[in-house]
Structure formats: structure tokens, C-alpha cells
Short mmCIF file of C-alpha atoms and ligand atoms in Angstrom, two decimals:
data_model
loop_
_atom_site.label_atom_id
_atom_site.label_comp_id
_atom_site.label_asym_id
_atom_site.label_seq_id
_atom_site.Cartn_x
_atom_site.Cartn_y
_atom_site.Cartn_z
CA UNK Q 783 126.54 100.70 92.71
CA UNK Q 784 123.16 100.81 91.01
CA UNK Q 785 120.88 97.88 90.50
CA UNK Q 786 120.95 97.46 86.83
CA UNK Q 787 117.22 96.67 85.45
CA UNK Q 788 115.51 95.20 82.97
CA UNK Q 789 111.76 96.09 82.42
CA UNK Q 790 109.27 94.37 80.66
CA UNK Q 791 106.15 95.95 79.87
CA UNK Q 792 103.55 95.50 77.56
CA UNK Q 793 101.42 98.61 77.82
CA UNK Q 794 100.23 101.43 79.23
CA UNK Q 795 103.54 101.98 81.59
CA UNK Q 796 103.14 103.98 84.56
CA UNK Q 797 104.35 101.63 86.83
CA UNK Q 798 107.87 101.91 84.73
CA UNK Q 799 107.65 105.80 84.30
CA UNK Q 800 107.49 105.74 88.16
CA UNK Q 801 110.10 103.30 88.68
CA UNK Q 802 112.37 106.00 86.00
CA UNK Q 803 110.88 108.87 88.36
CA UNK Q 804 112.10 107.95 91.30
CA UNK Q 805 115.25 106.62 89.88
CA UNK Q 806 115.38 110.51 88.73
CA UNK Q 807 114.33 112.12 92.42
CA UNK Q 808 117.23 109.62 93.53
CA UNK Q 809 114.58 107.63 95.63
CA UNK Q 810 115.46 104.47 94.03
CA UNK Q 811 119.31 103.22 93.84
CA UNK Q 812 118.46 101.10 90.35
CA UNK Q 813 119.58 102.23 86.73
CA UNK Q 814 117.28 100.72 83.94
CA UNK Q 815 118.94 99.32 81.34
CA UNK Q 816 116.31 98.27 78.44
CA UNK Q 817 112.62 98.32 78.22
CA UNK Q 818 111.67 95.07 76.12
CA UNK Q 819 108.21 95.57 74.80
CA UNK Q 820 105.50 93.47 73.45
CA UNK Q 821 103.43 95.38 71.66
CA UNK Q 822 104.69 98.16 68.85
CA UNK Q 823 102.25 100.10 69.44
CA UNK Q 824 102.45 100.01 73.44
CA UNK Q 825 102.32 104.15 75.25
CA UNK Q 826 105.34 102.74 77.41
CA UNK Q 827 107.49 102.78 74.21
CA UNK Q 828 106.80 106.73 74.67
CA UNK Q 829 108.11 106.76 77.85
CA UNK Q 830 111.24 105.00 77.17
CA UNK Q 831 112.00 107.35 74.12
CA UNK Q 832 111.55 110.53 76.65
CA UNK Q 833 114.05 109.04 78.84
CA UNK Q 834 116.51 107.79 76.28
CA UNK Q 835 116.06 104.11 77.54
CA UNK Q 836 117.28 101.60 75.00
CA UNK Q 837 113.88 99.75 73.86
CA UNK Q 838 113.52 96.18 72.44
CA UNK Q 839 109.93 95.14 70.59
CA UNK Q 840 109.51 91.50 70.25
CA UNK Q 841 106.01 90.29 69.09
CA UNK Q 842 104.23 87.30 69.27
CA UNK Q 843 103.67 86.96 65.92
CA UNK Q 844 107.27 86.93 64.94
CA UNK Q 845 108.06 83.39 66.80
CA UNK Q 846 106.47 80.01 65.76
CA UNK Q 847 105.60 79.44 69.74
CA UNK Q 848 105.84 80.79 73.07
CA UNK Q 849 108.97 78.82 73.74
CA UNK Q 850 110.43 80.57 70.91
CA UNK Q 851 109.52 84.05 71.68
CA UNK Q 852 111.35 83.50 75.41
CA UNK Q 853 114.23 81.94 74.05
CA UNK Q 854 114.60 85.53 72.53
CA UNK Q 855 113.56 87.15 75.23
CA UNK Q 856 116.13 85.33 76.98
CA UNK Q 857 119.36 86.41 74.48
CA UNK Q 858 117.67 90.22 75.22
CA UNK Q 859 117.79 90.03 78.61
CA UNK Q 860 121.37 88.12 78.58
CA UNK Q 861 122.57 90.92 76.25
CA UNK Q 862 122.05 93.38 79.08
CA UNK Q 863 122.77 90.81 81.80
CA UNK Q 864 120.52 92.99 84.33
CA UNK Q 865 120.65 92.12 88.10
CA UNK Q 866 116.50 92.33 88.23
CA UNK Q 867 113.89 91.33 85.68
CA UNK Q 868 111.37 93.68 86.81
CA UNK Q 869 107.99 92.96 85.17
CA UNK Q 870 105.35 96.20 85.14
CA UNK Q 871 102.52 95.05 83.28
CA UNK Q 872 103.65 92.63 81.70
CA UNK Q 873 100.57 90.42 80.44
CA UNK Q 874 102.75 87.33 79.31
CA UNK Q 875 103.75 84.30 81.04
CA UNK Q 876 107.56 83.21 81.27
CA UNK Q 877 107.95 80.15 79.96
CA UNK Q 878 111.41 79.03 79.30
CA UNK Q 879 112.84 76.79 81.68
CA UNK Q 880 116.02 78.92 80.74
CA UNK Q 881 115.09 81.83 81.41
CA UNK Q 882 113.99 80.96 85.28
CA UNK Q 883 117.89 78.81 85.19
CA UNK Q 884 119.43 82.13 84.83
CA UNK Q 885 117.22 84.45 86.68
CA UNK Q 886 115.49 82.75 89.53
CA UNK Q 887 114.77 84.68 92.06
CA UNK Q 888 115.82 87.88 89.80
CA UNK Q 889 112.33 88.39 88.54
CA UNK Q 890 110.16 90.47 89.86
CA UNK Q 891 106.09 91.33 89.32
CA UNK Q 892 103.59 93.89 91.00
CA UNK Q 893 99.86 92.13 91.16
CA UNK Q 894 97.37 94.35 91.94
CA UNK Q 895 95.67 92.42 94.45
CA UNK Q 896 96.45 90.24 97.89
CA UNK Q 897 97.75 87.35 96.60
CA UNK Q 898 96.99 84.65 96.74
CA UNK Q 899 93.41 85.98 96.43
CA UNK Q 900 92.36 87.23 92.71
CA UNK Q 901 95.26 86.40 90.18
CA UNK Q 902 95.46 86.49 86.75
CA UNK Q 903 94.20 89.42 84.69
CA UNK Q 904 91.41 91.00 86.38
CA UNK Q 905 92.17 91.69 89.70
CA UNK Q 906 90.23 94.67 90.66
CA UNK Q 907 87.04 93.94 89.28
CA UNK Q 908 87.53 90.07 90.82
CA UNK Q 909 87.99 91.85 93.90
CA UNK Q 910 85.38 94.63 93.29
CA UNK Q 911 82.43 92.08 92.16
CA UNK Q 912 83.13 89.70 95.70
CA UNK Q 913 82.39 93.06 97.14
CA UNK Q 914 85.91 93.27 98.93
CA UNK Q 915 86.27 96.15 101.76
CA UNK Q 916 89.35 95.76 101.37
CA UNK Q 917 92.51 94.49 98.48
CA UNK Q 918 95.92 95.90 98.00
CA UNK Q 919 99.10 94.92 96.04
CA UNK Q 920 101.95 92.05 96.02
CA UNK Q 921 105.32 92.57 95.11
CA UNK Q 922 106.70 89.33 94.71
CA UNK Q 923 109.53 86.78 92.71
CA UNK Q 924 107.78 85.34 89.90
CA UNK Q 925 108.73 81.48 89.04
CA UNK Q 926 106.66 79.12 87.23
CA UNK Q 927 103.55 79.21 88.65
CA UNK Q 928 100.84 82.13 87.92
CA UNK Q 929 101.28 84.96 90.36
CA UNK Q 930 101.87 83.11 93.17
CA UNK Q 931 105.84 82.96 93.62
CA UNK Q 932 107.16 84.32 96.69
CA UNK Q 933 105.82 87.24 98.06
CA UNK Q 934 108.30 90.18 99.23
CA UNK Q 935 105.98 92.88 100.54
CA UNK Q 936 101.87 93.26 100.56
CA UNK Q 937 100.17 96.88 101.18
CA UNK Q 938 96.27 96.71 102.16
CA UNK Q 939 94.53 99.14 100.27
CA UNK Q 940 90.60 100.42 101.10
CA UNK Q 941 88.59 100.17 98.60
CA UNK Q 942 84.97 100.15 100.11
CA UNK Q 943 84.11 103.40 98.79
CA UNK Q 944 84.87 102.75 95.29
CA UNK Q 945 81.96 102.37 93.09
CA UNK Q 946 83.39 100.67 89.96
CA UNK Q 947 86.52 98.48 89.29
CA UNK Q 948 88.10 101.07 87.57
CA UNK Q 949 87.86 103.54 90.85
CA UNK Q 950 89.36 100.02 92.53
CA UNK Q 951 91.99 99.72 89.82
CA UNK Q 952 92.76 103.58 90.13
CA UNK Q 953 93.63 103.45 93.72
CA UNK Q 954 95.52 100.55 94.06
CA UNK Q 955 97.97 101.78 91.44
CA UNK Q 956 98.28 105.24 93.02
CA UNK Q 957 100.07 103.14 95.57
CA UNK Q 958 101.56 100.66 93.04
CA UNK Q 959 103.65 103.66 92.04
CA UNK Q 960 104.59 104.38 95.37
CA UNK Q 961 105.82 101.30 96.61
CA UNK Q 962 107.42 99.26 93.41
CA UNK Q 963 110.14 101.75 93.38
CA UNK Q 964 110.58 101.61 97.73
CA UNK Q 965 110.43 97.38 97.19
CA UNK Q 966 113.17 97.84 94.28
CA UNK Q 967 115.35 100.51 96.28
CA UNK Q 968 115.00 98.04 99.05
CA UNK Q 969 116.15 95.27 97.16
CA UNK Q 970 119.27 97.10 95.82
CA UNK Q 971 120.47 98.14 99.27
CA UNK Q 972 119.86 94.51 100.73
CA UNK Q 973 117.28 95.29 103.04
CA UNK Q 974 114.83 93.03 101.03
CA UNK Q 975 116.70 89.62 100.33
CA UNK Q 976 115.79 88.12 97.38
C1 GRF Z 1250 99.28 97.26 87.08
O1 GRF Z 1250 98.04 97.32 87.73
C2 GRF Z 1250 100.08 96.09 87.59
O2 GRF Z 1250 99.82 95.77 88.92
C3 GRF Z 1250 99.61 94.95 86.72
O3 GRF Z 1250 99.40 95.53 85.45
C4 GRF Z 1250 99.13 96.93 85.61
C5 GRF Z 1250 100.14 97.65 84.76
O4 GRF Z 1250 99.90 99.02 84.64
N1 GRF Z 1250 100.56 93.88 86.70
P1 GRF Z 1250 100.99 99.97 84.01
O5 GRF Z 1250 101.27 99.44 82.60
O6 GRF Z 1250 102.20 99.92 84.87
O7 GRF Z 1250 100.36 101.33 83.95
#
């Protein structure tokens, strides 16, 4: 049977329209149940429409504090009961004790660097402005911490011919949208272990 999905995205999406592709091209044995979104206005919303994937929008600004936007969160993703949180993009950080009760070791994030070097929200350009030959992507659990739960697969990428951080940022997620699907397809037949 299919690994049933949750994604969580909060913009631009084409880590979860290739996660849908290859679902499609029957590359990846996962079926995704719900996008949760937030930000109304997000281009992934698009993408979910075209594919007829139910979408939830839940906005800061709706919830008194962060504790109360992931307790809702939390009765989303419970609603759907998925076997993987799969985060793609997501630029929030989990923090309901709850939510990491329910799903640990079920959550799932891409990074676009090699963690542990350059977390948080810049990655490339960290990586471009140290003058890095070389950075890559981390597909790993998420818990508590910032991008540095347990890694489940690394991919080196070369990036010392790019000349901005965007070029850097451009060719690490060509190969972001090869490999999240392989790491989720991998996951669903047991040949990762999470
Ligand atoms: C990707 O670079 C991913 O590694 C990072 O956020 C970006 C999301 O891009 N976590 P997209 O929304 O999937 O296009």
C-alpha cells in the first residue's frame, strides 16, 4: 500500500509538485493526502488545486501564539492521520510537544545544504559567501532542534562555478527534486528505516 502524506508548505512548491510528479510517473509509492499551507496567497496552493489535493490554510495571525497555531496544525494532521509529515519549504518551526508525541520520527524536511553546516534560512548564500566548492542537500527527521535531527541521506552538489547564490540555490534544488521523491519512495518500501 501507498505511504499516505501530509505536506506542509509555505510557498513557492516545487519540491511538492515533484513529490506529486513522481507519485504520477509511479516513481514514488506515496499518495498525498492534504497540503496544509501557511500563507493564502502561497503558488503551492496552485499546485494542489491542479492536482485535486485537499488543501488546508492556517495563518499565523489567526492563533494568539505559536503553540496555538500547532495545536491546530496538530488536529489537521490527526484528521488525515498520514504515515509521513513531509515538510517542503516549510519556513516554520514545530513547536508542540504534541505534535513530535504523535509523529516522531514521521517528520520529514529537505535542507538545502550539508548539514550540519549552514542551517536555518539562507543556506545557499551562507554557503556561497564562505566561498564553498562544494554543498548539497539533507534529507533528514526533524525533532526539536533546528535542522539538525537525524539525517537519512546527503547528496554533494558542485557549486564552484556558480556565480551568485541564486545559481547555488538553483542547482541544489534541481537535485532536491530528484532525490526527495527517491528518499520518500525509499522510505515507503522500507529500504530507508525511519
Ligand atoms: C527548498 O530549497 C528546500 O530545501 C527548503 O526550502 C526550499 C523550498 O522550495 N527547505 P520549494 O517551495 O519546494 O520550491
Amino acid at each position: 500500500m501507498a505511504l499516505s502524506l501530509v505536506v506542509l508548505a509555505s510557498g513557492r512548491g516545487s519540491n511538492f509538485k515533484a513529490i506529486l510528479d513522481a507519485i504520477a510517473a509511479g516513481k514514488c509509492g506515496a499518495k498525498v493526502e492534504a497540503l496544509i499551507c501557511d500563507h493564502a496567497g502561497a503558488p503551492v496552493l496552485e499546485i494542489a488545486k491542479s492536482a485535486k489535493i485537499p488543501i488546508h490554510v492556517i495563518e499565523k495571525k489567526d492563533f494568539a501564539s505559536p503553540l496555538a497555531f500547532d495545536e491546530k496544525l496538530l488536529a489537521l494532521l490527526s484528521q488525515h492521520n498520514p504515515g509521513l509529515v513531509v515538510l517542503a519549504g516549510y519556513m516554520r518551526i514545530l513547536r508542540s510537544p504534541k505534535i513530535f508525541e504523535k509523529y516522531r520520527r514521521r517528520i520529514l524536511n529537505i535542507h538545502p545544504s550539508l548539514l550540519p553546516k549552514y542551517p536555518g534560512a539562507h543556506a545557499q548564500k551562507d554557503a556561497f559567501d564562505a566561498g564553498e566548492k562544494v554543498s548539497g542537500l539533507t534529507i533528514h527527521l526533524v525533532d526539536e532542534s533546528l535542522d539538525a535531527g537525524p539525517i537519512l541521506y546527503q547528496e554533494k552538489v558542485d557549486i564552484s562555478g556558480c556565480k551568485s547564490a541564486e545559481e547555488v540555490s538553483e542547482k541544489i534544488l534541481a537535485r532536491e527534486h530528484l532525490a526527495y521523491p527517491r528518499v520518500i519512495d525509499k522510505i515507503a518500501r522500507d529500504e530507508i528505516k525511519i
